[in-house]
Amino acid sequence: MLAEGLDAFVVTDMKNIYYLTGFSGTAGMILLTEHQDYLLTDDRYIDFAREVVKDMTVISTREPLKEIAKLSTALTKIAFEDSIDFATYKALADLLKTELIPSSNFFMSLRQIKDEDEIKLIRKACQITDQAYSDVLKFIEPGRTELEVANFLDFRMRELGASGVSFEAIVASGKRSALPHGVATNKPIDLGDVVTIDFGCFYQHYASDMTRTIFVGQVDDKMREIYATVLAANSALIEKAKAGLSFADFDKIPRDVIASSGYGANFTHGIGHGFGLDIHEPPFFNQKMTDQLLQENMILTDEPGIYLSNNGGVRIEDDLLITKDGCEVLTQSPKDLIVV
Ligand SMILES: [Mn+2]
């Protein structure tokens, strides 16, 4: 903050507040200043806040913005997170009457690099995801609906220690698998369907995110070819990902594999993303990002896909921990073509 010339920072994103303090209520704000930091929350959370937040002054209030205005009267350059809604911004501007500096990624840039404890929790979230996937393979059969499969995964991951899903599970069967984000519906899975399953959990606040594509009863040659291409793209990135690789190459390496097989136009989304406390966090990737480099202890998804509206789609997604010399694949579920 000093380096950026800031007197104070108003933190409103609950994930950032958790990251800074370990406080995980649904309401709270933080005011950071040079000599003292404040966590403002209301009576519902005050005991919990006092228990977990030892290095900030914890204040109970139902009007945190007014409190922040009182605490920062002598300060002039106050940053705020530009993700706040307009009403909050307007109230803040009216109360503070000073220079407000919008900030996009101040804390997110810290969150991109995971520490040892965070890696442990994400590793565990991935293990739960792997186990639930292994179990759901025995559950999937013709006649089960996509929603039943999604609910099975949700319940199973909670049984294994997850606090919930990290996002609404995608279970897309038959031609619906060509929808990259086909959230589960009441459609029954049919014999001969391809089924794309993209899901994950939160374990002690940290996410996992995995996709596997399987086949029910049979698989035709076209889908076999597509599957092999997507798997080759996923594997090519695992082979090359390491600290120092450019963001541009992170996208280019797997995308080239798919393009050289003639399906470039059918890979319609980004190659991957960071995740942690949020299921989608920076970094994101494109081929213009030649001067940004992977760093040790980033955790990134590797999720190439090919989608053909008349046949169906295939996506394979793993979670990679970037290391000095390579990467560790945190999701360990098998990727051989599976027909259940
Ligand atoms: Mn993902």
Coordinates of C-alpha atoms and ligand atoms in Angstrom, one line a residue:
M1 CA 0.0 0.0 0.0
L2 CA 2.8 2.4 0.8
A3 CA 4.5 1.6 -2.5
E4 CA 1.2 2.6 -4.3
G5 CA 0.9 5.7 -2.2
L6 CA -2.3 4.6 -0.4
D7 CA -3.3 5.8 3.1
A8 CA -6.0 3.2 3.5
F9 CA -7.8 0.3 1.8
V10 CA -11.4 -0.7 2.2
V11 CA -11.7 -4.4 1.6
T12 CA -15.2 -5.7 0.7
D13 CA -14.7 -9.0 -1.1
M14 CA -15.5 -11.7 1.4
K15 CA -13.0 -14.1 -0.1
N16 CA -10.3 -11.5 0.3
I17 CA -11.4 -10.8 3.8
Y18 CA -11.1 -14.5 4.5
Y19 CA -7.7 -14.6 2.9
L20 CA -6.5 -11.7 5.1
T21 CA -8.0 -12.8 8.4
G22 CA -9.6 -16.2 8.5
F23 CA -12.9 -14.6 9.1
S24 CA -15.7 -16.3 7.1
G25 CA -19.0 -14.7 7.9
T26 CA -21.4 -13.5 5.2
A27 CA -21.1 -9.8 6.2
G28 CA -18.0 -7.8 6.9
M29 CA -15.6 -5.1 5.7
I30 CA -12.0 -4.4 6.5
L31 CA -10.2 -1.0 6.7
L32 CA -6.5 -1.3 6.4
T33 CA -4.4 1.7 7.4
E34 CA -0.7 2.2 8.0
H35 CA -0.8 1.8 11.8
Q36 CA -4.0 -0.1 12.5
D37 CA -6.4 -2.4 10.8
Y38 CA -10.1 -2.9 11.5
L39 CA -12.6 -5.7 10.8
L40 CA -16.2 -4.4 10.9
T41 CA -19.0 -6.9 11.2
D42 CA -22.3 -7.2 13.0
D43 CA -23.5 -8.9 16.1
R44 CA -24.3 -12.2 14.4
Y45 CA -20.6 -12.8 13.8
I46 CA -18.9 -10.7 16.5
D47 CA -17.9 -13.5 18.8
F48 CA -16.5 -15.6 15.9
A49 CA -14.7 -12.6 14.5
R50 CA -13.0 -11.8 17.9
E51 CA -12.0 -15.5 18.2
V52 CA -10.3 -15.8 14.8
V53 CA -9.1 -12.2 14.1
K54 CA -6.3 -11.4 16.5
D55 CA -4.3 -8.8 14.7
M56 CA -7.1 -6.3 13.8
T57 CA -9.4 -4.2 15.9
V58 CA -12.8 -5.9 15.6
I59 CA -15.8 -3.6 15.6
S60 CA -19.5 -4.5 15.8
T61 CA -21.6 -2.3 13.6
R62 CA -24.7 -2.5 11.3
E63 CA -23.3 0.5 9.4
P64 CA -19.8 -0.4 8.4
L65 CA -19.5 2.4 5.9
K66 CA -20.3 5.1 8.5
E67 CA -17.8 3.5 10.8
I68 CA -15.1 3.5 8.1
A69 CA -15.8 7.1 7.4
K70 CA -15.3 7.9 11.1
L71 CA -12.0 5.9 11.3
S72 CA -10.5 7.5 8.2
T73 CA -11.3 11.2 8.6
A74 CA -7.6 12.1 8.6
L75 CA -6.8 10.0 5.5
T76 CA -6.9 11.2 1.9
K77 CA -5.9 8.4 -0.5
I78 CA -8.3 5.5 0.1
A79 CA -8.4 2.5 -2.2
F80 CA -11.5 0.3 -2.6
E81 CA -12.2 -2.9 -4.5
D82 CA -13.8 -2.1 -7.8
S83 CA -16.0 -5.2 -7.5
I84 CA -18.4 -3.4 -5.1
D85 CA -21.9 -2.6 -6.3
F86 CA -22.8 0.9 -7.3
A87 CA -25.0 1.6 -4.3
T88 CA -22.1 0.8 -2.0
Y89 CA -19.7 2.9 -4.0
K90 CA -22.1 5.9 -3.9
A91 CA -22.6 5.6 -0.2
L92 CA -18.8 5.4 0.3
A93 CA -18.1 8.4 -1.9
D94 CA -20.8 10.4 -0.1
L95 CA -19.4 9.5 3.3
L96 CA -15.7 9.8 2.7
K97 CA -15.6 13.0 0.6
T98 CA -11.9 12.2 -0.3
E99 CA -10.0 10.7 -3.2
L100 CA -11.2 7.1 -3.7
I101 CA -9.0 4.9 -5.8
P102 CA -10.5 1.9 -7.5
S103 CA -8.4 -1.3 -7.3
S104 CA -8.9 -4.4 -9.4
N105 CA -6.5 -7.1 -8.4
F106 CA -4.6 -5.9 -5.4
F107 CA -5.3 -9.0 -3.2
M108 CA -6.1 -11.3 -6.1
S109 CA -2.5 -10.9 -7.3
L110 CA -1.3 -12.2 -3.9
R111 CA -3.8 -15.1 -4.0
Q112 CA -2.4 -16.3 -7.4
I113 CA 0.5 -17.9 -5.5
K114 CA -0.6 -20.5 -3.1
D115 CA 1.2 -21.2 0.2
E116 CA 1.9 -24.6 1.7
D117 CA -1.4 -24.7 3.7
E118 CA -3.5 -23.7 0.8
I119 CA -1.9 -26.3 -1.4
K120 CA -2.7 -28.9 1.2
L121 CA -6.4 -28.0 1.3
I122 CA -6.6 -27.9 -2.5
R123 CA -4.9 -31.3 -2.7
K124 CA -7.5 -32.7 -0.3
A125 CA -10.4 -31.1 -2.3
C126 CA -9.0 -32.8 -5.4
Q127 CA -8.7 -36.2 -3.6
I128 CA -12.4 -35.9 -2.6
T129 CA -13.3 -35.1 -6.2
D130 CA -11.3 -38.1 -7.4
Q131 CA -13.0 -40.5 -5.0
A132 CA -16.5 -39.1 -5.8
Y133 CA -15.8 -39.6 -9.5
S134 CA -14.6 -43.2 -9.0
D135 CA -17.9 -43.8 -7.1
V136 CA -20.2 -42.1 -9.6
L137 CA -18.9 -44.4 -12.4
K138 CA -20.7 -47.3 -10.6
F139 CA -23.8 -45.2 -10.3
I140 CA -24.2 -44.0 -13.9
E141 CA -26.4 -46.2 -16.1
P142 CA -29.0 -45.7 -18.8
G143 CA -32.1 -44.2 -17.2
R144 CA -30.4 -42.2 -14.6
T145 CA -31.0 -38.5 -15.1
E146 CA -28.2 -35.9 -15.3
L147 CA -29.5 -34.3 -12.1
E148 CA -29.4 -37.6 -10.3
V149 CA -25.7 -37.9 -11.3
A150 CA -25.0 -34.3 -10.2
N151 CA -26.8 -34.9 -6.8
F152 CA -24.9 -38.1 -6.3
L153 CA -21.6 -36.2 -6.7
D154 CA -22.8 -33.4 -4.4
F155 CA -23.8 -35.8 -1.6
R156 CA -20.8 -38.1 -2.0
M157 CA -18.3 -35.2 -1.8
R158 CA -20.1 -33.9 1.4
E159 CA -19.8 -37.4 2.9
L160 CA -16.1 -37.3 2.1
G161 CA -15.7 -34.0 4.0
A162 CA -16.5 -31.3 1.5
S163 CA -18.6 -28.3 2.7
G164 CA -20.4 -28.2 -0.7
V165 CA -19.9 -28.0 -4.4
S166 CA -17.5 -25.4 -5.8
F167 CA -20.0 -24.7 -8.6
E168 CA -23.2 -26.2 -10.0
A169 CA -22.1 -29.5 -11.5
I170 CA -22.1 -29.8 -15.3
V171 CA -23.5 -33.2 -16.3
A172 CA -24.2 -33.0 -20.1
S173 CA -25.2 -36.2 -21.9
G174 CA -25.8 -37.1 -25.5
K175 CA -25.9 -34.1 -27.8
R176 CA -26.1 -31.8 -24.7
S177 CA -22.4 -32.7 -24.2
A178 CA -21.7 -30.3 -27.0
L179 CA -22.7 -27.5 -24.7
P180 CA -19.5 -26.5 -22.8
H181 CA -21.6 -25.4 -19.8
G182 CA -24.5 -27.8 -19.9
V183 CA -25.7 -27.7 -16.3
A184 CA -27.4 -31.0 -15.3
T185 CA -31.1 -31.4 -16.3
N186 CA -33.8 -33.9 -15.9
K187 CA -32.7 -35.6 -19.2
P188 CA -32.2 -39.4 -18.7
I189 CA -28.9 -40.7 -19.8
D190 CA -29.4 -43.0 -22.8
L191 CA -27.4 -46.0 -24.0
G192 CA -24.8 -44.7 -26.5
D193 CA -24.6 -41.3 -24.8
V194 CA -21.4 -39.4 -24.3
V195 CA -21.5 -37.8 -20.8
T196 CA -19.3 -34.8 -19.8
I197 CA -19.0 -34.4 -16.0
D198 CA -17.4 -31.1 -14.8
F199 CA -17.6 -30.7 -11.0
G200 CA -15.7 -30.0 -7.9
C201 CA -16.0 -29.2 -4.2
F202 CA -15.0 -26.8 -1.5
Y203 CA -12.8 -28.3 1.3
Q204 CA -12.2 -25.9 4.1
H205 CA -12.8 -22.9 1.8
Y206 CA -10.6 -24.2 -1.1
A207 CA -11.9 -25.5 -4.4
S208 CA -11.3 -28.3 -6.8
D209 CA -12.4 -28.4 -10.5
M210 CA -12.3 -31.5 -12.7
T211 CA -13.8 -32.7 -15.9
R212 CA -14.0 -36.2 -17.3
T213 CA -15.9 -37.4 -20.3
I214 CA -17.2 -41.0 -20.4
F215 CA -19.3 -43.1 -22.7
V216 CA -22.4 -45.2 -21.9
G217 CA -22.6 -48.7 -23.5
Q218 CA -20.7 -47.8 -26.7
V219 CA -18.6 -45.2 -28.5
D220 CA -18.4 -44.5 -32.2
D221 CA -15.1 -43.8 -34.1
K222 CA -15.7 -40.1 -34.4
M223 CA -16.0 -39.6 -30.7
R224 CA -13.0 -41.9 -30.1
E225 CA -10.9 -39.7 -32.4
I226 CA -12.1 -36.5 -30.6
Y227 CA -11.4 -38.1 -27.2
A228 CA -7.8 -39.0 -28.3
T229 CA -7.2 -35.4 -29.6
V230 CA -8.5 -33.7 -26.4
L231 CA -6.5 -36.1 -24.2
A232 CA -3.4 -35.4 -26.3
A233 CA -3.9 -31.7 -25.8
N234 CA -4.4 -32.1 -22.0
S235 CA -1.3 -34.2 -21.8
A236 CA 0.8 -31.9 -24.0
L237 CA 0.2 -29.1 -21.5
I238 CA 1.0 -31.3 -18.5
E239 CA 4.3 -32.2 -20.2
K240 CA 5.3 -28.5 -20.7
A241 CA 3.7 -26.6 -17.8
K242 CA 6.3 -25.3 -15.4
A243 CA 7.4 -22.0 -13.8
G244 CA 8.7 -19.7 -16.5
L245 CA 6.4 -20.8 -19.2
S246 CA 4.6 -17.8 -20.7
F247 CA 0.8 -17.4 -20.4
A248 CA 0.7 -17.3 -24.2
D249 CA 2.4 -20.7 -24.5
F250 CA 0.1 -22.2 -21.7
D251 CA -2.7 -21.5 -24.2
K252 CA -0.9 -22.2 -27.4
I253 CA 0.6 -25.7 -26.6
P254 CA -2.7 -27.5 -26.1
R255 CA -4.6 -25.4 -28.6
D256 CA -2.0 -26.3 -31.4
V257 CA -2.6 -30.0 -30.8
I258 CA -6.4 -29.5 -31.4
A259 CA -5.9 -27.2 -34.3
S260 CA -3.5 -29.6 -36.1
S261 CA -6.2 -32.2 -35.9
G262 CA -8.6 -29.9 -37.6
Y263 CA -10.8 -29.0 -34.7
G264 CA -9.4 -25.6 -33.8
A265 CA -12.7 -23.9 -34.4
N266 CA -14.5 -26.4 -32.1
F267 CA -12.4 -25.5 -29.0
T268 CA -14.4 -22.5 -28.1
H269 CA -13.2 -21.5 -24.6
G270 CA -10.1 -20.7 -22.6
I271 CA -7.6 -23.4 -21.8
G272 CA -7.8 -22.9 -18.1
H273 CA -7.8 -20.6 -15.1
G274 CA -6.5 -20.2 -11.6
F275 CA -8.7 -21.2 -8.7
G276 CA -8.4 -21.3 -4.9
L277 CA -10.9 -19.6 -2.6
D278 CA -12.9 -18.8 -5.8
I279 CA -13.5 -21.3 -8.5
H280 CA -12.4 -18.9 -11.2
E281 CA -9.5 -16.6 -10.2
P282 CA -6.6 -15.0 -12.2
P283 CA -4.6 -15.9 -14.0
F284 CA -6.5 -16.3 -17.2
F285 CA -4.8 -17.0 -20.5
N286 CA -4.5 -15.9 -24.1
Q287 CA -1.8 -15.9 -26.8
K288 CA -1.1 -12.2 -26.5
M289 CA 0.2 -12.7 -22.9
T290 CA 3.8 -13.4 -24.0
D291 CA 5.4 -11.4 -21.2
Q292 CA 3.5 -12.9 -18.3
L293 CA 5.0 -16.1 -16.9
L294 CA 3.8 -19.1 -14.8
Q295 CA 5.1 -19.0 -11.3
E296 CA 5.9 -21.7 -8.8
N297 CA 2.8 -22.6 -6.6
M298 CA 0.2 -21.3 -9.0
I299 CA -2.6 -23.8 -9.2
L300 CA -4.2 -23.8 -12.7
T301 CA -6.7 -25.9 -14.6
D302 CA -5.8 -27.6 -17.9
E303 CA -9.2 -28.1 -19.7
P304 CA -9.1 -28.5 -23.5
G305 CA -12.3 -29.5 -25.2
I306 CA -13.9 -30.2 -28.6
Y307 CA -17.6 -29.6 -29.2
L308 CA -19.5 -30.8 -32.3
S309 CA -23.2 -29.9 -32.2
N310 CA -24.2 -33.0 -34.2
N311 CA -22.1 -35.5 -32.3
G312 CA -21.4 -34.3 -28.8
G313 CA -18.5 -32.9 -27.0
V314 CA -15.4 -34.0 -25.0
R315 CA -13.6 -32.1 -22.3
I316 CA -10.9 -33.3 -20.0
E317 CA -9.8 -31.1 -17.1
D318 CA -7.1 -31.5 -14.5
D319 CA -5.8 -29.2 -11.8
L320 CA -2.0 -28.5 -12.0
L321 CA 0.3 -27.3 -9.3
I322 CA 3.1 -25.5 -11.0
T323 CA 6.6 -26.3 -9.7
K324 CA 10.0 -25.1 -10.5
D325 CA 10.7 -27.9 -13.0
G326 CA 7.3 -29.0 -14.1
C327 CA 3.9 -29.5 -12.6
E328 CA 2.1 -31.9 -10.3
V329 CA -1.3 -33.1 -11.4
L330 CA -3.5 -32.9 -8.4
T331 CA -6.6 -34.6 -10.0
Q332 CA -5.6 -38.2 -10.4
S333 CA -8.8 -39.8 -11.9
P334 CA -8.0 -42.1 -14.8
K335 CA -8.2 -40.6 -18.3
D336 CA -8.3 -43.7 -20.4
L337 CA -11.4 -43.8 -22.5
I338 CA -14.1 -45.3 -20.3
V339 CA -17.3 -47.0 -21.4
V340 CA -19.6 -47.8 -18.6
Ligands
MN1 MN -12.6 -25.2 -14.8

